[in-house]
Coordinates of C-alpha atoms in Angstrom, one line a residue:
X1 CA 4.0 5.2 -14.0
X2 CA 4.9 2.4 -11.7
X3 CA 8.3 2.8 -10.2
X4 CA 10.6 -0.3 -10.0
X5 CA 11.0 -2.1 -6.8
X6 CA 13.2 -4.8 -5.5
X7 CA 16.8 -4.8 -6.5
X8 CA 17.3 -2.0 -9.0
X9 CA 21.1 -1.8 -9.1
X10 CA 23.6 -4.5 -8.4
X11 CA 27.2 -4.2 -9.4
X12 CA 28.2 -7.7 -8.1
X13 CA 31.9 -7.3 -8.5
X14 CA 31.9 -4.1 -6.4
X15 CA 29.6 -5.4 -3.5
X16 CA 30.0 -7.1 -0.3
X17 CA 27.3 -9.7 -1.1
X18 CA 25.3 -11.6 1.4
X19 CA 21.8 -12.0 2.9
X20 CA 19.8 -8.9 3.6
X21 CA 17.3 -8.6 6.6
X22 CA 14.8 -5.8 6.9
X23 CA 11.7 -5.1 9.0
X24 CA 8.6 -3.6 7.5
X25 CA 5.7 -2.1 9.5
X26 CA 2.8 -4.3 8.3
X27 CA 4.3 -7.1 6.2
X28 CA 6.8 -8.6 8.7
X29 CA 10.5 -9.3 8.3
X30 CA 12.1 -9.9 5.0
X31 CA 15.2 -12.1 4.4
X32 CA 16.3 -11.8 0.8
X33 CA 19.4 -12.1 -1.5
X34 CA 21.2 -9.4 -3.4
X35 CA 18.7 -9.8 -6.4
X36 CA 15.8 -9.3 -4.1
X37 CA 14.7 -12.9 -4.0
X38 CA 13.1 -13.8 -0.8
X39 CA 14.7 -16.4 1.4
X40 CA 12.2 -16.1 4.1
X41 CA 9.2 -13.9 4.9
X42 CA 8.6 -14.0 8.6
X43 CA 5.1 -12.8 9.9
X44 CA 6.7 -11.1 12.9
X45 CA 7.1 -7.5 14.1
X46 CA 10.5 -6.0 14.6
X47 CA 12.0 -2.8 15.6
X48 CA 14.5 -3.8 14.2
X49 CA 15.1 -7.3 13.1
X50 CA 18.5 -8.9 13.6
X51 CA 20.1 -12.2 12.7
X52 CA 22.4 -14.2 14.9
X53 CA 25.3 -16.2 13.8
X54 CA 23.3 -19.4 14.0
X55 CA 20.8 -18.0 11.6
X56 CA 18.1 -17.3 14.3
X57 CA 16.1 -14.0 14.0
X58 CA 15.1 -11.8 16.9
X59 CA 12.0 -9.6 16.7
X60 CA 8.9 -8.8 18.5
X61 CA 5.6 -10.6 19.1
X62 CA 3.4 -7.4 19.0
X63 CA 3.4 -3.8 19.9
X64 CA 1.1 -2.1 22.5
X65 CA -1.6 -0.1 20.8
X66 CA -0.8 3.4 19.9
X67 CA -3.6 4.9 21.9
X68 CA -1.9 3.7 25.2
X69 CA 1.8 3.6 24.3
X70 CA 4.4 4.9 22.0
X71 CA 6.0 2.0 20.0
X72 CA 6.3 -0.5 23.0
X73 CA 7.1 -4.0 22.0
X74 CA 5.5 -6.5 24.4
X75 CA 7.9 -9.4 24.0
X76 CA 11.2 -9.9 22.4
X77 CA 11.5 -13.2 20.9
X78 CA 14.3 -15.3 19.1
X79 CA 13.1 -17.6 16.3
X80 CA 14.6 -20.3 14.2
X81 CA 14.3 -20.4 10.5
X82 CA 11.1 -22.4 10.6
X83 CA 9.5 -19.9 12.9
X84 CA 9.8 -21.9 16.1
X85 CA 10.3 -19.7 19.2
X86 CA 13.4 -20.6 21.2
X87 CA 13.7 -17.6 23.6
X88 CA 11.4 -14.8 24.7
X89 CA 11.4 -12.0 27.3
X90 CA 8.6 -9.7 28.5
X91 CA 9.1 -9.3 32.2
X92 CA 10.4 -5.8 32.4
X93 CA 7.2 -4.2 33.6
X94 CA 3.7 -5.3 34.5
X95 CA 1.1 -3.0 33.1
X96 CA -1.9 -3.0 35.4
X97 CA -4.3 -1.3 33.1
X98 CA -3.7 -3.8 30.4
X99 CA -3.0 -6.6 32.9
X100 CA 0.0 -7.8 30.9
X101 CA 3.8 -8.2 31.3
X102 CA 5.8 -6.1 28.7
X103 CA 9.4 -5.7 27.8
X104 CA 8.4 -2.1 26.5
X105 CA 11.2 -2.6 23.9
X106 CA 11.6 -0.2 21.2
X107 CA 14.3 1.0 18.7
X108 CA 17.2 -1.4 19.5
X109 CA 18.6 -4.4 21.3
X110 CA 21.9 -6.4 21.3
X111 CA 22.7 -10.1 22.0
X112 CA 25.9 -10.2 24.1
X113 CA 28.6 -12.9 23.7
X114 CA 27.7 -14.3 27.2
X115 CA 24.0 -14.9 26.0
X116 CA 22.5 -11.9 27.8
X117 CA 20.5 -9.3 26.0
X118 CA 20.8 -5.5 26.2
X119 CA 17.3 -4.0 25.5
X120 CA 16.4 -0.3 24.9
X121 CA 13.0 0.3 26.6
X122 CA 10.6 2.7 28.0
X123 CA 9.5 3.5 31.5
X124 CA 6.6 6.0 32.4
X125 CA 7.7 8.4 35.1
X126 CA 7.1 11.7 36.7
X127 CA 10.1 13.8 37.5
X128 CA 9.3 17.4 38.3
X129 CA 13.1 18.5 38.0
X130 CA 12.6 17.8 34.3
X131 CA 9.0 18.7 33.6
X132 CA 5.6 18.9 35.4
X133 CA 4.2 16.6 32.6
X134 CA 4.4 12.7 32.6
X135 CA 7.5 11.5 30.8
X136 CA 8.8 8.5 28.8
X137 CA 12.0 7.6 30.4
X138 CA 14.5 5.9 28.2
X139 CA 16.0 2.9 29.7
X140 CA 18.8 0.5 28.6
X141 CA 18.7 -2.8 30.6
X142 CA 20.4 -6.2 30.4
X143 CA 18.6 -9.4 31.0
X144 CA 20.3 -12.8 31.5
X145 CA 19.3 -16.2 30.2
X146 CA 16.8 -16.7 33.1
X147 CA 15.1 -13.3 32.4
X148 CA 16.6 -11.5 35.3
X149 CA 17.5 -7.7 34.9
X150 CA 21.1 -7.6 35.9
X151 CA 22.1 -4.1 34.8
X152 CA 20.0 -1.0 34.0
X153 CA 20.7 2.7 33.0
X154 CA 17.8 5.1 33.3
X155 CA 18.5 8.3 31.4
X156 CA 16.2 10.5 33.4
X157 CA 18.3 9.8 36.6
X158 CA 21.2 11.5 34.7
X159 CA 19.2 14.5 33.4
X160 CA 21.5 17.0 35.1
X161 CA 24.7 15.3 33.8
X162 CA 23.6 15.5 30.2
X163 CA 24.5 19.1 30.0
X164 CA 21.3 20.9 28.8
X165 CA 21.6 24.6 28.9
X166 CA 19.2 26.6 31.1
X167 CA 17.3 27.7 28.0
X168 CA 16.9 24.1 26.8
X169 CA 15.8 22.9 30.3
X170 CA 13.1 25.7 30.3
X171 CA 11.8 24.5 27.0
X172 CA 11.8 20.9 28.0
X173 CA 10.0 21.7 31.3
X174 CA 7.2 23.5 29.3
X175 CA 7.0 21.0 26.5
X176 CA 9.1 17.7 26.8
X177 CA 8.2 16.8 23.1
X178 CA 4.6 15.9 24.1
X179 CA 2.9 13.1 22.3
X180 CA -0.5 14.8 22.4
X181 CA -2.8 11.8 22.3
X182 CA -1.0 10.2 25.2
X183 CA -0.1 13.5 27.1
X184 CA 3.3 12.2 27.7
X185 CA 6.7 13.7 26.9
X186 CA 9.3 11.9 24.9
X187 CA 12.0 14.5 25.4
X188 CA 15.0 12.2 24.5
X189 CA 13.8 9.6 22.0
X190 CA 16.8 7.3 22.0
X191 CA 16.9 5.6 18.6
X192 CA 19.9 3.3 18.6
X193 CA 22.7 2.1 20.8
X194 CA 25.7 -0.3 20.5
X195 CA 28.4 -2.0 22.4
X196 CA 31.8 -0.5 21.5
X197 CA 33.8 -3.8 21.4
X198 CA 37.5 -4.0 21.1
X199 CA 39.0 -0.8 19.8
X200 CA 42.4 1.0 19.6
X201 CA 41.4 3.9 21.9
X202 CA 41.0 1.6 24.9
X203 CA 44.1 -0.3 24.0
X204 CA 45.9 3.1 24.0
X205 CA 44.6 3.6 27.5
X206 CA 41.4 5.7 27.1
X207 CA 39.0 4.3 29.6
X208 CA 36.0 6.1 28.1
X209 CA 36.2 3.5 25.2
X210 CA 36.2 0.3 27.3
X211 CA 34.8 -2.6 25.1
X212 CA 31.7 -3.1 27.1
X213 CA 30.8 0.7 27.2
X214 CA 27.5 1.7 25.3
X215 CA 27.3 4.3 22.5
X216 CA 23.9 5.8 21.8
X217 CA 22.0 8.5 19.8
X218 CA 19.1 10.7 21.1
X219 CA 17.1 11.9 18.1
X220 CA 15.0 14.5 19.8
X221 CA 17.8 16.1 21.9
X222 CA 20.4 16.2 19.1
X223 CA 22.7 14.2 21.5
X224 CA 25.1 11.3 21.1
X225 CA 27.2 9.9 23.8
X226 CA 28.9 6.9 25.4
X227 CA 27.9 5.3 28.8
X228 CA 30.6 3.8 31.0
X229 CA 28.8 0.6 31.8
X230 CA 30.6 -0.1 35.1
X231 CA 30.3 3.4 36.4
X232 CA 26.8 4.0 35.0
X233 CA 28.0 7.4 33.8
X234 CA 28.1 9.3 30.5
X235 CA 31.8 9.8 29.8
X236 CA 31.8 11.0 26.2
X237 CA 29.2 13.1 24.3
X238 CA 28.4 15.7 21.6
X239 CA 25.2 17.8 22.2
X240 CA 22.7 18.7 23.3
X241 CA 24.4 22.1 24.0
X242 CA 25.5 23.9 20.9
X243 CA 29.2 24.2 21.6
X244 CA 32.4 24.1 19.5
X245 CA 32.2 20.3 19.1
X246 CA 28.6 20.5 18.0
X247 CA 29.4 23.2 15.4
X248 CA 32.6 21.4 14.2
X249 CA 30.3 18.6 12.9
X250 CA 28.0 21.4 11.4
X251 CA 25.4 20.5 14.1
X252 CA 23.8 17.1 14.7
X253 CA 20.2 17.2 13.8
X254 CA 18.0 14.1 14.3
X255 CA 20.7 11.5 15.0
X256 CA 19.1 8.1 14.2
X257 CA 21.7 5.3 14.2
X258 CA 25.2 5.1 15.6
X259 CA 28.0 2.8 16.1
X260 CA 31.7 2.5 16.5
X261 CA 33.3 0.8 13.5
X262 CA 34.5 -2.6 14.5
X263 CA 38.2 -3.7 14.7
X264 CA 39.4 -5.1 11.5
X265 CA 37.1 -3.0 9.3
X266 CA 38.0 0.1 7.2
X267 CA 37.8 3.1 9.6
X268 CA 38.1 0.9 12.7
X269 CA 37.6 3.0 15.9
X270 CA 35.8 5.9 14.1
X271 CA 32.2 6.6 14.9
X272 CA 29.6 6.0 12.1
X273 CA 26.5 8.2 12.5
X274 CA 23.2 8.4 10.4
X275 CA 21.7 11.7 10.9
X276 CA 18.0 11.9 9.7
X277 CA 17.8 15.7 9.5
X278 CA 14.3 17.0 9.6
X279 CA 13.6 18.8 12.8
X280 CA 14.6 18.2 16.4
X281 CA 16.2 19.8 19.5
X282 CA 15.5 22.5 22.0
X283 CA 16.8 26.0 22.4
X284 CA 16.2 29.6 21.8
X285 CA 12.9 30.4 19.8
X286 CA 13.6 31.3 16.2
X287 CA 11.9 31.6 12.8
X288 CA 11.7 27.7 12.8
X289 CA 10.0 27.5 16.2
X290 CA 8.2 30.0 18.1
X291 CA 8.5 28.0 21.4
X292 CA 12.0 26.7 21.1
X293 CA 11.0 23.0 20.6
X294 CA 12.3 21.5 17.2
X295 CA 14.3 24.6 16.5
X296 CA 17.0 22.8 14.5
X297 CA 16.1 21.8 11.0
X298 CA 17.9 20.2 8.0
X299 CA 16.1 19.2 4.9
X300 CA 18.3 16.2 4.0
X301 CA 20.0 13.4 5.7
X302 CA 23.7 12.7 6.3
X303 CA 26.1 10.0 7.1
X304 CA 29.2 11.0 9.1
X305 CA 32.3 9.0 10.0
X306 CA 34.6 10.9 12.4
X307 CA 37.4 10.4 14.8
X308 CA 36.0 10.3 18.5
X309 CA 39.3 11.9 19.8
X310 CA 39.9 14.8 17.4
X311 CA 36.3 14.9 16.0
X312 CA 37.7 15.3 12.5
X313 CA 35.3 14.1 9.7
X314 CA 36.9 11.2 7.9
X315 CA 34.1 10.3 5.5
X316 CA 30.5 11.4 4.8
X317 CA 27.5 11.0 2.6
X318 CA 25.4 14.0 1.8
X319 CA 23.1 14.7 -1.3
X320 CA 26.1 16.6 -2.7
X321 CA 28.4 13.7 -2.3
X322 CA 26.0 11.6 -4.4
X323 CA 25.9 14.2 -7.1
X324 CA 22.7 16.1 -6.1
X325 CA 22.3 19.7 -5.4
X326 CA 21.6 20.2 -1.7
X327 CA 19.1 22.9 -2.2
X328 CA 17.2 21.6 -5.2
X329 CA 17.6 17.7 -4.8
X330 CA 18.4 17.2 -1.2
X331 CA 15.3 15.2 -0.9
X332 CA 16.9 12.4 -3.0
X333 CA 19.0 11.6 0.1
X334 CA 16.5 12.2 2.9
X335 CA 14.9 10.0 5.4
X336 CA 13.4 12.2 8.1
X337 CA 12.0 9.2 9.9
X338 CA 14.5 6.3 10.5
X339 CA 17.6 4.9 9.0
X340 CA 20.6 2.7 9.7
X341 CA 24.2 2.0 8.8
X342 CA 26.7 -0.9 8.6
X343 CA 30.3 -0.9 7.6
X344 CA 30.8 -3.9 5.4
X345 CA 33.9 -6.1 5.1
X346 CA 35.0 -4.7 1.8
X347 CA 34.9 -1.1 3.2
X348 CA 31.5 -0.2 1.6
X349 CA 28.7 1.1 3.7
X350 CA 25.2 -0.3 3.8
X351 CA 22.7 2.6 4.3
X352 CA 18.9 2.2 5.0
X353 CA 16.6 5.1 4.4
X354 CA 13.7 4.3 6.6
X355 CA 10.9 6.6 5.3
X356 CA 12.0 6.2 1.7
X357 CA 11.9 2.4 1.9
X358 CA 15.3 2.1 0.2
X359 CA 18.6 0.4 1.0
X360 CA 21.9 1.4 -0.6
X361 CA 25.4 -0.1 -0.7
X362 CA 27.8 2.8 -1.2
X363 CA 31.5 2.7 -1.9
X364 CA 34.2 4.9 -0.2
X365 CA 34.2 7.1 -3.3
X366 CA 30.4 7.5 -3.2
X367 CA 29.4 5.1 -5.9
X368 CA 26.0 3.4 -5.4
X369 CA 26.7 -0.3 -6.2
X370 CA 23.5 -1.8 -4.9
X371 CA 20.1 -0.4 -4.5
X372 CA 16.9 -2.0 -3.2
X373 CA 13.4 -0.6 -2.9
X374 CA 10.9 -2.2 -0.5
X375 CA 8.1 -3.7 -2.6
X376 CA 5.7 -3.9 0.3
X377 CA 3.2 -1.2 1.3
X378 CA 1.7 -0.5 4.7
X379 CA -2.0 -1.4 5.1
X380 CA -3.9 0.6 2.5
X381 CA -6.8 1.1 4.9
X382 CA -4.6 2.9 7.4
X383 CA -4.0 6.7 7.0
X384 CA -0.2 6.5 7.2
X385 CA 1.9 9.1 5.5
X386 CA 4.7 6.7 4.5
X387 CA 3.8 3.7 2.2
X388 CA 6.7 1.5 2.1
X389 CA 8.6 2.3 5.3
X390 CA 11.4 0.0 6.5
X391 CA 12.9 -0.1 10.0
X392 CA 16.7 -0.6 9.6
X393 CA 18.3 -3.1 7.2
X394 CA 21.3 -5.3 7.7
X395 CA 23.7 -7.5 5.7
X396 CA 24.9 -11.0 6.9
X397 CA 27.4 -13.5 5.5
X398 CA 26.2 -16.4 3.5
X399 CA 27.6 -18.8 6.1
X400 CA 25.0 -17.6 8.7
X401 CA 22.5 -19.9 7.0
X402 CA 22.9 -23.7 6.4
X403 CA 21.8 -23.5 2.9
X404 CA 23.3 -23.4 -0.7
X405 CA 24.6 -19.9 -1.7
X406 CA 22.2 -18.2 -4.1
X407 CA 23.1 -17.7 -7.7
X408 CA 23.0 -13.9 -8.2
X409 CA 23.5 -11.8 -11.3
X410 CA 24.3 -8.1 -11.8
X411 CA 21.4 -5.7 -12.3
X412 CA 21.9 -2.7 -14.7
X413 CA 20.1 0.4 -13.4
X414 CA 19.3 1.4 -17.0
X415 CA 17.2 -1.6 -17.6
X416 CA 13.5 -0.7 -18.0
X417 CA 11.6 -2.4 -15.3
X418 CA 8.1 -1.6 -14.1
X419 CA 7.6 -4.1 -11.4
X420 CA 9.4 -6.1 -8.8
X421 CA 11.3 -9.0 -10.5
X422 CA 12.4 -10.6 -7.2
X423 CA 10.6 -14.0 -6.2
X424 CA 8.4 -14.1 -3.2
X425 CA 8.0 -17.0 -0.8
X426 CA 5.2 -18.3 1.4
X427 CA 5.1 -16.5 4.8
X428 CA 6.6 -18.2 7.8
X429 CA 4.1 -17.6 10.8
X430 CA 5.3 -17.4 14.3
X431 CA 3.1 -18.5 17.2
X432 CA 2.0 -15.7 19.5
X433 CA 2.7 -12.9 17.0
X434 CA 0.2 -10.3 16.0
X435 CA 1.1 -8.0 13.2
X436 CA 0.2 -4.5 14.2
X437 CA -1.8 -2.3 11.8
X438 CA -2.0 0.9 14.0
X439 CA 1.7 1.6 14.5
X440 CA 2.7 4.5 12.2
X441 CA 6.5 4.6 12.2
X442 CA 6.5 8.0 10.6
X443 CA 5.7 9.4 14.1
X444 CA 9.1 8.2 15.5
X445 CA 10.3 11.7 15.5
X446 CA 7.3 12.5 17.8
X447 CA 6.1 15.7 16.3
X448 CA 2.9 17.2 17.5
X449 CA -0.5 16.2 16.0
X450 CA -0.6 19.3 13.6
X451 CA 2.8 18.5 12.2
X452 CA 2.1 14.8 11.7
X453 CA -1.2 15.7 10.0
X454 CA 0.6 18.2 7.6
X455 CA 3.2 15.6 6.6
X456 CA 0.5 13.1 6.0
X457 CA -1.4 15.6 3.8
X458 CA 1.7 16.6 1.9
X459 CA 2.6 13.0 1.1
X460 CA -1.0 11.9 0.3
X461 CA -1.5 14.8 -2.0
X462 CA 1.7 14.0 -3.9
X463 CA -0.2 10.9 -5.2
X464 CA -3.5 12.8 -5.8
X465 CA -4.7 15.0 -8.7
X466 CA -3.8 18.1 -6.8
X467 CA -0.1 18.4 -6.0
X468 CA 1.6 20.6 -3.4
X469 CA 3.5 23.5 -4.9
X470 CA 5.7 26.1 -3.1
X471 CA 7.2 29.5 -4.0
X472 CA 10.5 27.8 -4.7
X473 CA 9.2 25.6 -7.5
X474 CA 6.2 27.6 -8.5
X475 CA 7.4 29.1 -11.8
X476 CA 8.9 25.9 -12.9
X477 CA 5.8 23.9 -12.2
X478 CA 3.6 26.4 -14.0
X479 CA 6.0 26.4 -17.0
X480 CA 5.9 22.6 -17.2
X481 CA 2.1 22.7 -17.0
X482 CA 1.0 25.7 -19.0
X483 CA -2.8 24.9 -18.5
X484 CA -3.2 24.7 -14.8
X485 CA -5.2 25.7 -11.6
X486 CA -3.6 26.8 -8.4
X487 CA -5.4 26.8 -5.2
X488 CA -4.1 29.2 -2.6
X489 CA -5.1 28.1 1.0
X490 CA -4.2 28.1 4.6
X491 CA -4.3 25.9 7.7
X492 CA -7.0 28.0 9.3
X493 CA -9.2 28.0 6.2
X494 CA -12.3 25.8 6.5
X495 CA -13.2 26.2 2.8
X496 CA -10.0 25.3 1.2
X497 CA -10.4 21.5 1.4
X498 CA -13.8 21.7 -0.2
X499 CA -12.3 23.6 -3.3
X500 CA -9.5 21.0 -3.5
X501 CA -12.0 18.1 -3.5
X502 CA -14.0 19.7 -6.2
X503 CA -11.0 20.3 -8.4
X504 CA -9.8 16.7 -7.8
X505 CA -13.2 15.4 -8.9
X506 CA -13.4 17.6 -12.0
X507 CA -9.9 16.6 -13.1
X508 CA -10.6 12.8 -12.6
X509 CA -14.0 12.9 -14.3
X510 CA -13.8 15.6 -17.2
X511 CA -10.5 17.6 -17.4
X512 CA -7.7 15.2 -17.1
X513 CA -5.4 17.3 -19.3
X514 CA -5.3 20.1 -16.7
X515 CA -2.8 20.2 -13.9
X516 CA -3.8 21.3 -10.5
X517 CA -1.7 22.5 -7.5
X518 CA -2.2 23.6 -3.9
X519 CA -0.1 26.3 -2.3
X520 CA -0.1 26.8 1.6
X521 CA 0.2 30.6 2.3
X522 CA 1.1 29.8 5.8
X523 CA 4.2 27.9 4.8
X524 CA 4.9 30.2 2.0
X525 CA 4.3 33.7 3.6
X526 CA 5.8 35.9 0.9
X527 CA 3.2 34.7 -1.6
X528 CA 0.6 37.0 -0.1
X529 CA 2.5 40.0 -1.4
X530 CA 3.8 38.6 -4.6
X531 CA 0.5 37.2 -5.7
X532 CA -1.7 39.9 -4.1
X533 CA -3.7 37.6 -1.9
X534 CA -6.1 39.2 0.6
X535 CA -8.4 36.1 1.2
X536 CA -8.4 32.3 0.8
X537 CA -9.3 30.0 -0.7
X538 CA -8.2 31.8 -3.8
X539 CA -8.4 29.8 -7.0
X540 CA -6.2 31.1 -10.0
X541 CA -6.3 29.7 -13.6
X542 CA -3.3 29.7 -15.9
X543 CA -3.4 29.3 -19.6
X544 CA -0.1 29.2 -21.5
X545 CA 1.5 29.8 -18.1
X546 CA -0.3 33.1 -17.8
X547 CA -2.9 34.0 -15.3
X548 CA -6.3 34.3 -17.0
X549 CA -8.8 34.3 -14.1
X550 CA -9.1 34.3 -10.4
X551 CA -11.8 34.0 -7.8
X552 CA -12.2 33.9 -4.0
X553 CA -14.2 31.4 -2.1
X554 CA -16.1 28.2 -2.8
X555 CA -18.2 27.3 -5.9
X556 CA -20.2 24.4 -7.0
X557 CA -19.0 21.6 -9.1
X558 CA -21.0 22.8 -12.0
X559 CA -19.8 26.5 -11.6
X560 CA -16.2 25.3 -11.4
X561 CA -16.6 23.3 -14.6
X562 CA -18.0 26.3 -16.5
X563 CA -15.1 28.4 -15.3
X564 CA -12.7 25.8 -16.6
X565 CA -14.5 25.6 -20.0
X566 CA -14.5 29.4 -20.4
X567 CA -11.0 30.2 -19.3
X568 CA -8.8 27.2 -20.0
X569 CA -10.3 25.3 -23.0

């Protein structure tokens, strides 16, 4: 079955319609209307892409290769609608080994009213107070129209102000979220920041919320805060310490995108936060983490709107708010790698789910009134886990572009559609841009190599003939597929992959009516006892949902075929 892409829901009368802008990893930047019809397709990198009021787009020329850096954009550029470059910046650091200048930009940036640009970037440092390993320092810096750095805030210079507990400091010292192929620690991983702007809290005399102060989110440290720009000091925060504020919001796990809602919009002055969930943080070792790194986990995403003074939650989106059971269907609102938010003029909220490749417009009473699924996939030759990843999506008024407003029609989600119905346009090329094919945005959470490999394996297997299965859904999947094969394996098992490959080949070539599953006994420890497993790989055959045969170890293609014929046909 081919799942529909493009605009799959559009309740026009309930939407705050406009142009949509989204960045994809390998296909460039898409500008499209509410029906998914492309207005422009820019061959430009972006992390993220943003549109200015004059219709110009800001993006990135290219990223440094992933074997020497972690998502470093070399140059930020501003282009006109025809692709002509009108501004660029790359002079933050000169990289001697590559003999290039680089902005080292990643994650976010903001064009200020005075024409200056705030950029989130990287610095490579050694700070033995933090760790004896090399570190990625997160830096927010401001450049003027002449390319001069006129303001800078380096997070590592404020390490002791952040408020890590001694346990957290100990964990970070030993493992500052090491990116193993680079041997460098990304202990903060700042994912977004924003300028507060005019707000009622400052007007009431609270200096912490001065309009030019900067709000930010740290995905890896479970930490959000506000920087006093003039004092270069963090003056408001939640996390990384698990205190009463942290617990009042039921923990903050993987905060990915943050903003203070602008004056004049519904909820003005409240903080709007996209929390990816997944795993992050540092602390006491537990069942989730034997070393204390990534010891917080949540298997779904959340959107929180809360008062920054009282910390009361004013509005939220969880799987349950959208009608899904958190325990069974939490994955239906889950973007462990990336996401963004935008409060719209009509009070709705635009939500982008990065690793799902989906954008939603959701009303205050949690009705989905617009849904778009990215029709582009990453380069098929690359072994990336996520196939239609997007990096943040934003909505802009029609008057940002000097063109006739598009004619748009409502889309009924119950219509049967098997392919993208939105029109595509010729790509607009930008001089000096190289679309990167080795940047895997799935790794923005910076897990270790084993965890990344496991996630890739899980997702790739879900599109193969052998599906992943767990103890939670075991009985249901076997009942749904009464004639089936289950391979029980483990991470340390060198023979398990061979058995899976043989089963895949047999099902593809001869036994297409038989379902096949793989269960990882390291991830499902209780199964050793319940299924009486002593050794792996163990292959078990089920007919009419009842076990009829099992054997341990590898077999040849022909022997496996004979067993299938004897016990399952």
